[in-house]
């Protein structure tokens, strides 16, 4: 029996850690060949080595157009096709209250989270169109933080609101090429990104969640896998919350 993602190439950014890594593992179990992309190349190598089949790890900085284009070129040379599944999971936080937020803390988060998602979508969709991929799917990681307006995260919440809005625009522009674009909005998920949150704040966040717990990266990966597969063939421009009900 063939698996749902057999024969597909999936490029996953931020793949060395957390949600990106969980997505690599699940999409690989579902049959996809995985391009494990991260700016932390050692983490990417370790994830790629833990997968089955002919996968690839690449050093890729989503905030650099050149780095993305080099990555796509290396995939096309190896597999003779660009990825038809793209998961934009690279992301950073640099928290501070607005009254204290430095300009570079603001710019860094916007550059990686928002501009990085734009550059990835633009370059990957161009490669898909050029190679006549007609069933592409792009999955962007937004955040429920953009809807709540988390304190201390003005840079992050605005970057993620931008990702969600840009997902809608991209879904309208790319639809005619057969490329779907959707957004996943996780709540509080147990990954290195949330590890440094003080226990008091974690307790408060847990109480905000009807399920009274943080989610696991695998629970977000399940929704990513759905959006990557043909099971979601008529889902486009959507934002799916994975928050335990926040
Ligand atoms: P994570 O564990 O910190 O993993 C993020 C990965 O992205 C890291 O390996 C990181 O490398 C990499 N990265 C950072 N900047 C990059 C760049 N410029 N180019 C390529 N890779 C880069 O985070 P996560 O929790 O899995 O988050 C994944 C996505 O989900 C992010 O977009 C995040 O905003 C979003 N999200 C997370 C949560 C949550 O509660 N965890 C909630 C909502 C949304 P370094 O280690 O070198 O920085």
PDB file of C-alpha atoms and ligand atoms in Angstrom:
ATOM      1  CA  UNK A   1       0.000   0.000   0.000  1.00  0.00           C
ATOM      2  CA  UNK A   2       1.474   3.380  -0.942  1.00  0.00           C
ATOM      3  CA  UNK A   3       1.781   6.007   1.750  1.00  0.00           C
ATOM      4  CA  UNK A   4      -0.068   9.384   1.429  1.00  0.00           C
ATOM      5  CA  UNK A   5       3.104  11.365   0.662  1.00  0.00           C
ATOM      6  CA  UNK A   6       5.001   8.779  -1.394  1.00  0.00           C
ATOM      7  CA  UNK A   7       7.031  10.336  -4.202  1.00  0.00           C
ATOM      8  CA  UNK A   8       6.755  13.869  -2.753  1.00  0.00           C
ATOM      9  CA  UNK A   9       9.691  16.110  -1.840  1.00  0.00           C
ATOM     10  CA  UNK A  10       9.122  18.238   1.265  1.00  0.00           C
ATOM     11  CA  UNK A  11      11.332  21.205   2.158  1.00  0.00           C
ATOM     12  CA  UNK A  12      11.024  22.049   5.855  1.00  0.00           C
ATOM     13  CA  UNK A  13      12.738  25.082   7.406  1.00  0.00           C
ATOM     14  CA  UNK A  14      13.563  25.398  11.080  1.00  0.00           C
ATOM     15  CA  UNK A  15      13.761  21.630  10.747  1.00  0.00           C
ATOM     16  CA  UNK A  16      16.517  21.071  13.278  1.00  0.00           C
ATOM     17  CA  UNK A  17      14.266  21.660  16.270  1.00  0.00           C
ATOM     18  CA  UNK A  18      10.769  21.629  17.736  1.00  0.00           C
ATOM     19  CA  UNK A  19       7.816  21.730  15.350  1.00  0.00           C
ATOM     20  CA  UNK A  20       9.973  21.611  12.183  1.00  0.00           C
ATOM     21  CA  UNK A  21      11.734  18.466  13.410  1.00  0.00           C
ATOM     22  CA  UNK A  22       8.441  16.792  14.346  1.00  0.00           C
ATOM     23  CA  UNK A  23       7.095  17.650  10.865  1.00  0.00           C
ATOM     24  CA  UNK A  24      10.191  16.065   9.260  1.00  0.00           C
ATOM     25  CA  UNK A  25       9.603  12.839  11.157  1.00  0.00           C
ATOM     26  CA  UNK A  26       5.880  12.593  10.448  1.00  0.00           C
ATOM     27  CA  UNK A  27       6.037  13.568   6.753  1.00  0.00           C
ATOM     28  CA  UNK A  28       8.882  11.077   6.327  1.00  0.00           C
ATOM     29  CA  UNK A  29       6.813   8.316   7.984  1.00  0.00           C
ATOM     30  CA  UNK A  30       4.030   9.233   5.529  1.00  0.00           C
ATOM     31  CA  UNK A  31       6.383   8.582   2.612  1.00  0.00           C
ATOM     32  CA  UNK A  32       7.892  11.976   1.702  1.00  0.00           C
ATOM     33  CA  UNK A  33      11.540  12.617   0.929  1.00  0.00           C
ATOM     34  CA  UNK A  34      12.603  15.337   3.355  1.00  0.00           C
ATOM     35  CA  UNK A  35      14.913  18.302   2.810  1.00  0.00           C
ATOM     36  CA  UNK A  36      15.876  19.193   6.369  1.00  0.00           C
ATOM     37  CA  UNK A  37      16.735  22.907   6.261  1.00  0.00           C
ATOM     38  CA  UNK A  38      17.983  24.977   9.165  1.00  0.00           C
ATOM     39  CA  UNK A  39      20.515  27.717   9.825  1.00  0.00           C
ATOM     40  CA  UNK A  40      21.826  25.284  12.454  1.00  0.00           C
ATOM     41  CA  UNK A  41      23.333  22.792  10.017  1.00  0.00           C
ATOM     42  CA  UNK A  42      24.489  20.348  12.711  1.00  0.00           C
ATOM     43  CA  UNK A  43      20.934  20.060  14.053  1.00  0.00           C
ATOM     44  CA  UNK A  44      19.674  19.564  10.480  1.00  0.00           C
ATOM     45  CA  UNK A  45      22.257  16.820   9.887  1.00  0.00           C
ATOM     46  CA  UNK A  46      21.162  14.951  13.007  1.00  0.00           C
ATOM     47  CA  UNK A  47      17.493  15.084  12.024  1.00  0.00           C
ATOM     48  CA  UNK A  48      18.228  13.942   8.447  1.00  0.00           C
ATOM     49  CA  UNK A  49      20.285  11.020   9.779  1.00  0.00           C
ATOM     50  CA  UNK A  50      17.344   9.876  11.901  1.00  0.00           C
ATOM     51  CA  UNK A  51      14.986   9.615   8.880  1.00  0.00           C
ATOM     52  CA  UNK A  52      14.347   6.784   6.424  1.00  0.00           C
ATOM     53  CA  UNK A  53      15.250   6.964   2.743  1.00  0.00           C
ATOM     54  CA  UNK A  54      17.224   9.329   0.557  1.00  0.00           C
ATOM     55  CA  UNK A  55      16.843  12.605   2.437  1.00  0.00           C
ATOM     56  CA  UNK A  56      19.034  15.703   2.414  1.00  0.00           C
ATOM     57  CA  UNK A  57      20.047  18.313   4.971  1.00  0.00           C
ATOM     58  CA  UNK A  58      20.953  21.833   3.955  1.00  0.00           C
ATOM     59  CA  UNK A  59      22.149  24.960   5.698  1.00  0.00           C
ATOM     60  CA  UNK A  60      19.509  27.561   4.894  1.00  0.00           C
ATOM     61  CA  UNK A  61      18.896  31.022   6.344  1.00  0.00           C
ATOM     62  CA  UNK A  62      15.320  32.017   5.502  1.00  0.00           C
ATOM     63  CA  UNK A  63      16.164  35.712   5.791  1.00  0.00           C
ATOM     64  CA  UNK A  64      18.605  35.465   2.868  1.00  0.00           C
ATOM     65  CA  UNK A  65      17.306  35.240  -0.701  1.00  0.00           C
ATOM     66  CA  UNK A  66      20.692  33.900  -1.837  1.00  0.00           C
ATOM     67  CA  UNK A  67      20.684  31.153   0.774  1.00  0.00           C
ATOM     68  CA  UNK A  68      17.145  30.080  -0.246  1.00  0.00           C
ATOM     69  CA  UNK A  69      18.027  30.090  -3.949  1.00  0.00           C
ATOM     70  CA  UNK A  70      21.178  28.035  -3.285  1.00  0.00           C
ATOM     71  CA  UNK A  71      19.063  25.563  -1.313  1.00  0.00           C
ATOM     72  CA  UNK A  72      16.455  25.189  -4.060  1.00  0.00           C
ATOM     73  CA  UNK A  73      19.169  24.801  -6.672  1.00  0.00           C
ATOM     74  CA  UNK A  74      20.840  21.989  -4.711  1.00  0.00           C
ATOM     75  CA  UNK A  75      17.473  20.197  -4.370  1.00  0.00           C
ATOM     76  CA  UNK A  76      16.727  20.535  -8.099  1.00  0.00           C
ATOM     77  CA  UNK A  77      20.208  19.248  -9.023  1.00  0.00           C
ATOM     78  CA  UNK A  78      19.834  16.227  -6.755  1.00  0.00           C
ATOM     79  CA  UNK A  79      16.186  15.283  -7.372  1.00  0.00           C
ATOM     80  CA  UNK A  80      15.598  16.953 -10.735  1.00  0.00           C
ATOM     81  CA  UNK A  81      12.540  18.673  -9.244  1.00  0.00           C
ATOM     82  CA  UNK A  82      11.815  21.374  -6.686  1.00  0.00           C
ATOM     83  CA  UNK A  83       9.912  20.497  -3.506  1.00  0.00           C
ATOM     84  CA  UNK A  84       6.126  20.313  -3.928  1.00  0.00           C
ATOM     85  CA  UNK A  85       5.608  20.567  -0.156  1.00  0.00           C
ATOM     86  CA  UNK A  86       7.085  23.532   1.726  1.00  0.00           C
ATOM     87  CA  UNK A  87       6.786  23.962   5.493  1.00  0.00           C
ATOM     88  CA  UNK A  88       7.945  27.349   6.797  1.00  0.00           C
ATOM     89  CA  UNK A  89       8.692  26.565  10.441  1.00  0.00           C
ATOM     90  CA  UNK A  90      11.840  28.679  10.985  1.00  0.00           C
ATOM     91  CA  UNK A  91      11.139  31.345  13.563  1.00  0.00           C
ATOM     92  CA  UNK A  92      12.645  33.315  16.422  1.00  0.00           C
ATOM     93  CA  UNK A  93      11.542  35.350  19.423  1.00  0.00           C
ATOM     94  CA  UNK A  94      13.256  38.379  20.981  1.00  0.00           C
ATOM     95  CA  UNK A  95      10.866  39.425  23.719  1.00  0.00           C
ATOM     96  CA  UNK A  96      10.665  42.768  25.460  1.00  0.00           C
ATOM     97  CA  UNK A  97       8.019  45.272  26.499  1.00  0.00           C
ATOM     98  CA  UNK A  98       7.316  47.855  23.809  1.00  0.00           C
ATOM     99  CA  UNK A  99       8.688  50.627  26.016  1.00  0.00           C
ATOM    100  CA  UNK A 100      12.033  48.812  26.137  1.00  0.00           C
ATOM    101  CA  UNK A 101      12.093  46.973  22.799  1.00  0.00           C
ATOM    102  CA  UNK A 102      15.253  47.799  20.859  1.00  0.00           C
ATOM    103  CA  UNK A 103      14.960  48.568  17.168  1.00  0.00           C
ATOM    104  CA  UNK A 104      17.229  45.658  16.244  1.00  0.00           C
ATOM    105  CA  UNK A 105      15.086  43.239  18.326  1.00  0.00           C
ATOM    106  CA  UNK A 106      12.098  44.390  16.299  1.00  0.00           C
ATOM    107  CA  UNK A 107      13.895  44.197  12.959  1.00  0.00           C
ATOM    108  CA  UNK A 108      15.459  40.755  13.604  1.00  0.00           C
ATOM    109  CA  UNK A 109      12.133  39.096  14.355  1.00  0.00           C
ATOM    110  CA  UNK A 110      10.389  40.704  11.385  1.00  0.00           C
ATOM    111  CA  UNK A 111      13.316  39.762   9.119  1.00  0.00           C
ATOM    112  CA  UNK A 112      13.277  36.061  10.009  1.00  0.00           C
ATOM    113  CA  UNK A 113       9.585  35.397  10.690  1.00  0.00           C
ATOM    114  CA  UNK A 114       7.864  37.666   8.165  1.00  0.00           C
ATOM    115  CA  UNK A 115      10.381  38.449   5.436  1.00  0.00           C
ATOM    116  CA  UNK A 116      11.755  34.895   5.684  1.00  0.00           C
ATOM    117  CA  UNK A 117       8.293  33.460   5.007  1.00  0.00           C
ATOM    118  CA  UNK A 118       7.842  35.872   2.094  1.00  0.00           C
ATOM    119  CA  UNK A 119      11.202  34.952   0.525  1.00  0.00           C
ATOM    120  CA  UNK A 120      10.560  31.231   0.954  1.00  0.00           C
ATOM    121  CA  UNK A 121       7.084  31.452  -0.604  1.00  0.00           C
ATOM    122  CA  UNK A 122       8.258  33.622  -3.497  1.00  0.00           C
ATOM    123  CA  UNK A 123      11.258  31.480  -4.428  1.00  0.00           C
ATOM    124  CA  UNK A 124       9.664  28.074  -3.841  1.00  0.00           C
ATOM    125  CA  UNK A 125       6.476  28.988  -5.736  1.00  0.00           C
ATOM    126  CA  UNK A 126       8.544  30.349  -8.632  1.00  0.00           C
ATOM    127  CA  UNK A 127      10.471  27.067  -8.758  1.00  0.00           C
ATOM    128  CA  UNK A 128       7.218  25.073  -8.697  1.00  0.00           C
ATOM    129  CA  UNK A 129       5.681  27.137 -11.501  1.00  0.00           C
ATOM    130  CA  UNK A 130       8.864  26.887 -13.578  1.00  0.00           C
ATOM    131  CA  UNK A 131       8.900  23.072 -13.274  1.00  0.00           C
ATOM    132  CA  UNK A 132       5.126  22.726 -13.798  1.00  0.00           C
ATOM    133  CA  UNK A 133       4.358  21.384 -10.329  1.00  0.00           C
ATOM    134  CA  UNK A 134       0.559  21.592 -10.255  1.00  0.00           C
ATOM    135  CA  UNK A 135      -0.234  20.253  -6.792  1.00  0.00           C
ATOM    136  CA  UNK A 136       2.071  22.277  -4.585  1.00  0.00           C
ATOM    137  CA  UNK A 137       1.286  22.984  -0.965  1.00  0.00           C
ATOM    138  CA  UNK A 138       2.865  25.591   1.287  1.00  0.00           C
ATOM    139  CA  UNK A 139       2.294  25.534   5.040  1.00  0.00           C
ATOM    140  CA  UNK A 140       3.250  28.612   7.060  1.00  0.00           C
ATOM    141  CA  UNK A 141       3.638  28.743  10.819  1.00  0.00           C
ATOM    142  CA  UNK A 142       1.737  31.641  12.314  1.00  0.00           C
ATOM    143  CA  UNK A 143       0.888  31.787  16.012  1.00  0.00           C
ATOM    144  CA  UNK A 144      -2.144  32.228  18.229  1.00  0.00           C
ATOM    145  CA  UNK A 145      -0.003  34.928  19.908  1.00  0.00           C
ATOM    146  CA  UNK A 146      -0.932  37.283  17.062  1.00  0.00           C
ATOM    147  CA  UNK A 147      -4.610  36.965  17.986  1.00  0.00           C
ATOM    148  CA  UNK A 148      -4.089  37.209  21.760  1.00  0.00           C
ATOM    149  CA  UNK A 149      -1.544  40.033  21.549  1.00  0.00           C
ATOM    150  CA  UNK A 150       0.922  38.429  23.975  1.00  0.00           C
ATOM    151  CA  UNK A 151       2.561  40.918  26.330  1.00  0.00           C
ATOM    152  CA  UNK A 152       6.277  41.420  25.585  1.00  0.00           C
ATOM    153  CA  UNK A 153       5.977  40.145  22.028  1.00  0.00           C
ATOM    154  CA  UNK A 154       5.048  43.156  19.862  1.00  0.00           C
ATOM    155  CA  UNK A 155       7.694  42.173  17.306  1.00  0.00           C
ATOM    156  CA  UNK A 156       6.615  38.514  17.302  1.00  0.00           C
ATOM    157  CA  UNK A 157       2.838  39.070  17.277  1.00  0.00           C
ATOM    158  CA  UNK A 158       3.078  41.537  14.410  1.00  0.00           C
ATOM    159  CA  UNK A 159       5.355  39.208  12.434  1.00  0.00           C
ATOM    160  CA  UNK A 160       2.887  36.344  12.866  1.00  0.00           C
ATOM    161  CA  UNK A 161      -0.167  38.490  12.025  1.00  0.00           C
ATOM    162  CA  UNK A 162       1.742  39.365   8.849  1.00  0.00           C
ATOM    163  CA  UNK A 163       2.401  35.698   8.091  1.00  0.00           C
ATOM    164  CA  UNK A 164      -1.310  34.925   8.399  1.00  0.00           C
ATOM    165  CA  UNK A 165      -2.327  37.854   6.177  1.00  0.00           C
ATOM    166  CA  UNK A 166       0.351  37.040   3.612  1.00  0.00           C
ATOM    167  CA  UNK A 167      -0.844  33.417   3.545  1.00  0.00           C
ATOM    168  CA  UNK A 168      -4.258  34.654   2.392  1.00  0.00           C
ATOM    169  CA  UNK A 169      -2.760  36.825  -0.353  1.00  0.00           C
ATOM    170  CA  UNK A 170      -0.474  34.012  -1.520  1.00  0.00           C
ATOM    171  CA  UNK A 171      -3.380  31.552  -1.591  1.00  0.00           C
ATOM    172  CA  UNK A 172      -5.234  33.890  -3.956  1.00  0.00           C
ATOM    173  CA  UNK A 173      -2.217  34.543  -6.169  1.00  0.00           C
ATOM    174  CA  UNK A 174      -0.948  30.934  -6.357  1.00  0.00           C
ATOM    175  CA  UNK A 175      -4.320  29.165  -6.625  1.00  0.00           C
ATOM    176  CA  UNK A 176      -4.359  29.387 -10.415  1.00  0.00           C
ATOM    177  CA  UNK A 177      -1.073  27.442 -10.486  1.00  0.00           C
ATOM    178  CA  UNK A 178      -2.532  24.642  -8.340  1.00  0.00           C
ATOM    179  CA  UNK A 179      -0.455  25.699  -5.329  1.00  0.00           C
ATOM    180  CA  UNK A 180      -2.349  25.821  -2.025  1.00  0.00           C
ATOM    181  CA  UNK A 181      -1.133  28.010   0.842  1.00  0.00           C
ATOM    182  CA  UNK A 182      -2.325  27.582   4.414  1.00  0.00           C
ATOM    183  CA  UNK A 183      -1.321  28.670   7.874  1.00  0.00           C
ATOM    184  CA  UNK A 184      -1.130  26.761  11.151  1.00  0.00           C
ATOM    185  CA  UNK A 185      -1.558  28.762  14.364  1.00  0.00           C
ATOM    186  CA  UNK A 186      -0.081  26.824  17.286  1.00  0.00           C
ATOM    187  CA  UNK A 187      -0.818  27.758  20.874  1.00  0.00           C
ATOM    188  CA  UNK A 188       1.749  27.040  23.597  1.00  0.00           C
ATOM    189  CA  UNK A 189       3.889  24.149  22.434  1.00  0.00           C
ATOM    190  CA  UNK A 190       6.710  22.378  24.322  1.00  0.00           C
ATOM    191  CA  UNK A 191       9.815  23.208  22.238  1.00  0.00           C
ATOM    192  CA  UNK A 192      13.138  24.994  22.854  1.00  0.00           C
ATOM    193  CA  UNK A 193      11.328  28.231  21.900  1.00  0.00           C
ATOM    194  CA  UNK A 194       9.150  28.061  25.027  1.00  0.00           C
ATOM    195  CA  UNK A 195      11.757  26.419  27.300  1.00  0.00           C
ATOM    196  CA  UNK A 196      13.052  29.737  28.621  1.00  0.00           C
ATOM    197  CA  UNK A 197       9.607  31.033  29.613  1.00  0.00           C
ATOM    198  CA  UNK A 198       9.570  31.492  33.427  1.00  0.00           C
ATOM    199  CA  UNK A 199       7.583  28.821  35.337  1.00  0.00           C
ATOM    200  CA  UNK A 200       5.143  31.445  36.653  1.00  0.00           C
ATOM    201  CA  UNK A 201       4.300  32.540  33.104  1.00  0.00           C
ATOM    202  CA  UNK A 202       4.042  28.894  31.969  1.00  0.00           C
ATOM    203  CA  UNK A 203       1.520  28.225  34.757  1.00  0.00           C
ATOM    204  CA  UNK A 204      -0.488  31.249  33.662  1.00  0.00           C
ATOM    205  CA  UNK A 205      -0.398  30.091  30.008  1.00  0.00           C
ATOM    206  CA  UNK A 206      -1.511  26.594  31.057  1.00  0.00           C
ATOM    207  CA  UNK A 207      -4.510  28.066  32.878  1.00  0.00           C
ATOM    208  CA  UNK A 208      -5.469  29.970  29.675  1.00  0.00           C
ATOM    209  CA  UNK A 209      -5.774  26.637  27.877  1.00  0.00           C
ATOM    210  CA  UNK A 210      -9.014  24.663  28.302  1.00  0.00           C
ATOM    211  CA  UNK A 211      -7.008  21.426  28.012  1.00  0.00           C
ATOM    212  CA  UNK A 212      -4.764  22.712  30.848  1.00  0.00           C
ATOM    213  CA  UNK A 213      -1.491  21.750  29.196  1.00  0.00           C
ATOM    214  CA  UNK A 214       1.065  22.782  26.594  1.00  0.00           C
ATOM    215  CA  UNK A 215       0.838  20.975  23.277  1.00  0.00           C
ATOM    216  CA  UNK A 216       3.543  18.739  21.842  1.00  0.00           C
ATOM    217  CA  UNK A 217       5.270  19.422  18.517  1.00  0.00           C
ATOM    218  CA  UNK A 218       3.888  16.124  17.183  1.00  0.00           C
ATOM    219  CA  UNK A 219       0.330  17.429  17.662  1.00  0.00           C
ATOM    220  CA  UNK A 220       1.133  20.408  15.397  1.00  0.00           C
ATOM    221  CA  UNK A 221       2.902  18.129  12.910  1.00  0.00           C
ATOM    222  CA  UNK A 222      -0.318  16.100  12.468  1.00  0.00           C
ATOM    223  CA  UNK A 223      -2.084  19.207  11.125  1.00  0.00           C
ATOM    224  CA  UNK A 224       0.909  20.074   8.936  1.00  0.00           C
ATOM    225  CA  UNK A 225       0.779  16.528   7.500  1.00  0.00           C
ATOM    226  CA  UNK A 226      -2.939  16.954   6.737  1.00  0.00           C
ATOM    227  CA  UNK A 227      -2.263  20.239   4.893  1.00  0.00           C
ATOM    228  CA  UNK A 228       0.654  18.619   3.047  1.00  0.00           C
ATOM    229  CA  UNK A 229      -1.494  15.760   1.765  1.00  0.00           C
ATOM    230  CA  UNK A 230      -4.246  15.476  -0.817  1.00  0.00           C
ATOM    231  CA  UNK A 231      -6.677  14.934   2.072  1.00  0.00           C
ATOM    232  CA  UNK A 232      -6.783  18.751   2.269  1.00  0.00           C
ATOM    233  CA  UNK A 233      -7.063  19.247  -1.513  1.00  0.00           C
ATOM    234  CA  UNK A 234      -9.820  21.902  -1.178  1.00  0.00           C
ATOM    235  CA  UNK A 235      -8.332  23.698   1.858  1.00  0.00           C
ATOM    236  CA  UNK A 236      -6.665  26.927   0.703  1.00  0.00           C
ATOM    237  CA  UNK A 237      -5.996  30.245   2.431  1.00  0.00           C
ATOM    238  CA  UNK A 238      -7.037  28.759   5.768  1.00  0.00           C
ATOM    239  CA  UNK A 239      -5.661  29.337   9.249  1.00  0.00           C
ATOM    240  CA  UNK A 240      -5.977  26.296  11.478  1.00  0.00           C
ATOM    241  CA  UNK A 241      -5.597  26.780  15.232  1.00  0.00           C
ATOM    242  CA  UNK A 242      -3.799  24.039  17.173  1.00  0.00           C
ATOM    243  CA  UNK A 243      -4.127  25.476  20.661  1.00  0.00           C
ATOM    244  CA  UNK A 244      -6.034  23.101  22.910  1.00  0.00           C
ATOM    245  CA  UNK A 245      -8.878  25.599  22.685  1.00  0.00           C
ATOM    246  CA  UNK A 246      -7.262  28.889  23.775  1.00  0.00           C
TER     247      UNK A 246
HETATM  248  P1  LIG B   1      12.391  26.180  17.788  1.00  0.00           P
HETATM  249  O1  LIG B   1      12.350  24.886  18.518  1.00  0.00           O
HETATM  250  O2  LIG B   1      13.141  27.334  18.360  1.00  0.00           O
HETATM  251  O3  LIG B   1      12.909  25.883  16.305  1.00  0.00           O
HETATM  252  C1  LIG B   1      13.079  26.894  15.368  1.00  0.00           C
HETATM  253  C2  LIG B   1      14.212  26.503  14.453  1.00  0.00           C
HETATM  254  O4  LIG B   1      14.329  27.519  13.444  1.00  0.00           O
HETATM  255  C3  LIG B   1      15.568  26.426  15.162  1.00  0.00           C
HETATM  256  O5  LIG B   1      16.289  25.292  14.742  1.00  0.00           O
HETATM  257  C4  LIG B   1      16.236  27.715  14.705  1.00  0.00           C
HETATM  258  O6  LIG B   1      17.642  27.679  14.707  1.00  0.00           O
HETATM  259  C5  LIG B   1      15.709  27.812  13.296  1.00  0.00           C
HETATM  260  N1  LIG B   1      15.897  29.145  12.729  1.00  0.00           N
HETATM  261  C6  LIG B   1      15.882  30.341  13.367  1.00  0.00           C
HETATM  262  N2  LIG B   1      16.143  31.329  12.510  1.00  0.00           N
HETATM  263  C7  LIG B   1      16.344  30.762  11.297  1.00  0.00           C
HETATM  264  C8  LIG B   1      16.663  31.267  10.024  1.00  0.00           C
HETATM  265  N3  LIG B   1      16.875  32.572   9.822  1.00  0.00           N
HETATM  266  N4  LIG B   1      16.768  30.413   8.990  1.00  0.00           N
HETATM  267  C9  LIG B   1      16.587  29.096   9.175  1.00  0.00           C
HETATM  268  N5  LIG B   1      16.313  28.535  10.382  1.00  0.00           N
HETATM  269  C10 LIG B   1      16.186  29.369  11.425  1.00  0.00           C
HETATM  270  O7  LIG B   1      10.912  26.742  17.549  1.00  0.00           O
HETATM  271  P2  LIG B   1       9.502  25.990  17.429  1.00  0.00           P
HETATM  272  O8  LIG B   1       8.801  26.167  18.708  1.00  0.00           O
HETATM  273  O9  LIG B   1       9.655  24.648  16.838  1.00  0.00           O
HETATM  274  O10 LIG B   1       8.775  26.960  16.393  1.00  0.00           O
HETATM  275  C11 LIG B   1       8.569  26.615  15.028  1.00  0.00           C
HETATM  276  C12 LIG B   1       7.635  27.654  14.422  1.00  0.00           C
HETATM  277  O11 LIG B   1       6.379  27.604  15.104  1.00  0.00           O
HETATM  278  C13 LIG B   1       8.141  29.085  14.574  1.00  0.00           C
HETATM  279  O12 LIG B   1       7.801  29.822  13.440  1.00  0.00           O
HETATM  280  C14 LIG B   1       7.378  29.585  15.776  1.00  0.00           C
HETATM  281  O13 LIG B   1       7.246  30.988  15.751  1.00  0.00           O
HETATM  282  C15 LIG B   1       6.055  28.892  15.596  1.00  0.00           C
HETATM  283  N6  LIG B   1       5.296  28.773  16.835  1.00  0.00           N
HETATM  284  C16 LIG B   1       5.811  28.137  17.923  1.00  0.00           C
HETATM  285  C17 LIG B   1       5.053  28.064  19.104  1.00  0.00           C
HETATM  286  C18 LIG B   1       5.536  27.387  20.346  1.00  0.00           C
HETATM  287  O14 LIG B   1       4.860  27.490  21.382  1.00  0.00           O
HETATM  288  N7  LIG B   1       6.663  26.691  20.335  1.00  0.00           N
HETATM  289  C19 LIG B   1       3.789  28.645  19.124  1.00  0.00           C
HETATM  290  C20 LIG B   1       3.296  29.274  18.007  1.00  0.00           C
HETATM  291  C21 LIG B   1       4.059  29.328  16.857  1.00  0.00           C
HETATM  292  P3  LIG B   1      18.411  28.302  15.999  1.00  0.00           P
HETATM  293  O15 LIG B   1      18.235  27.288  17.067  1.00  0.00           O
HETATM  294  O16 LIG B   1      19.800  28.470  15.503  1.00  0.00           O
HETATM  295  O17 LIG B   1      17.729  29.611  16.313  1.00  0.00           O
END
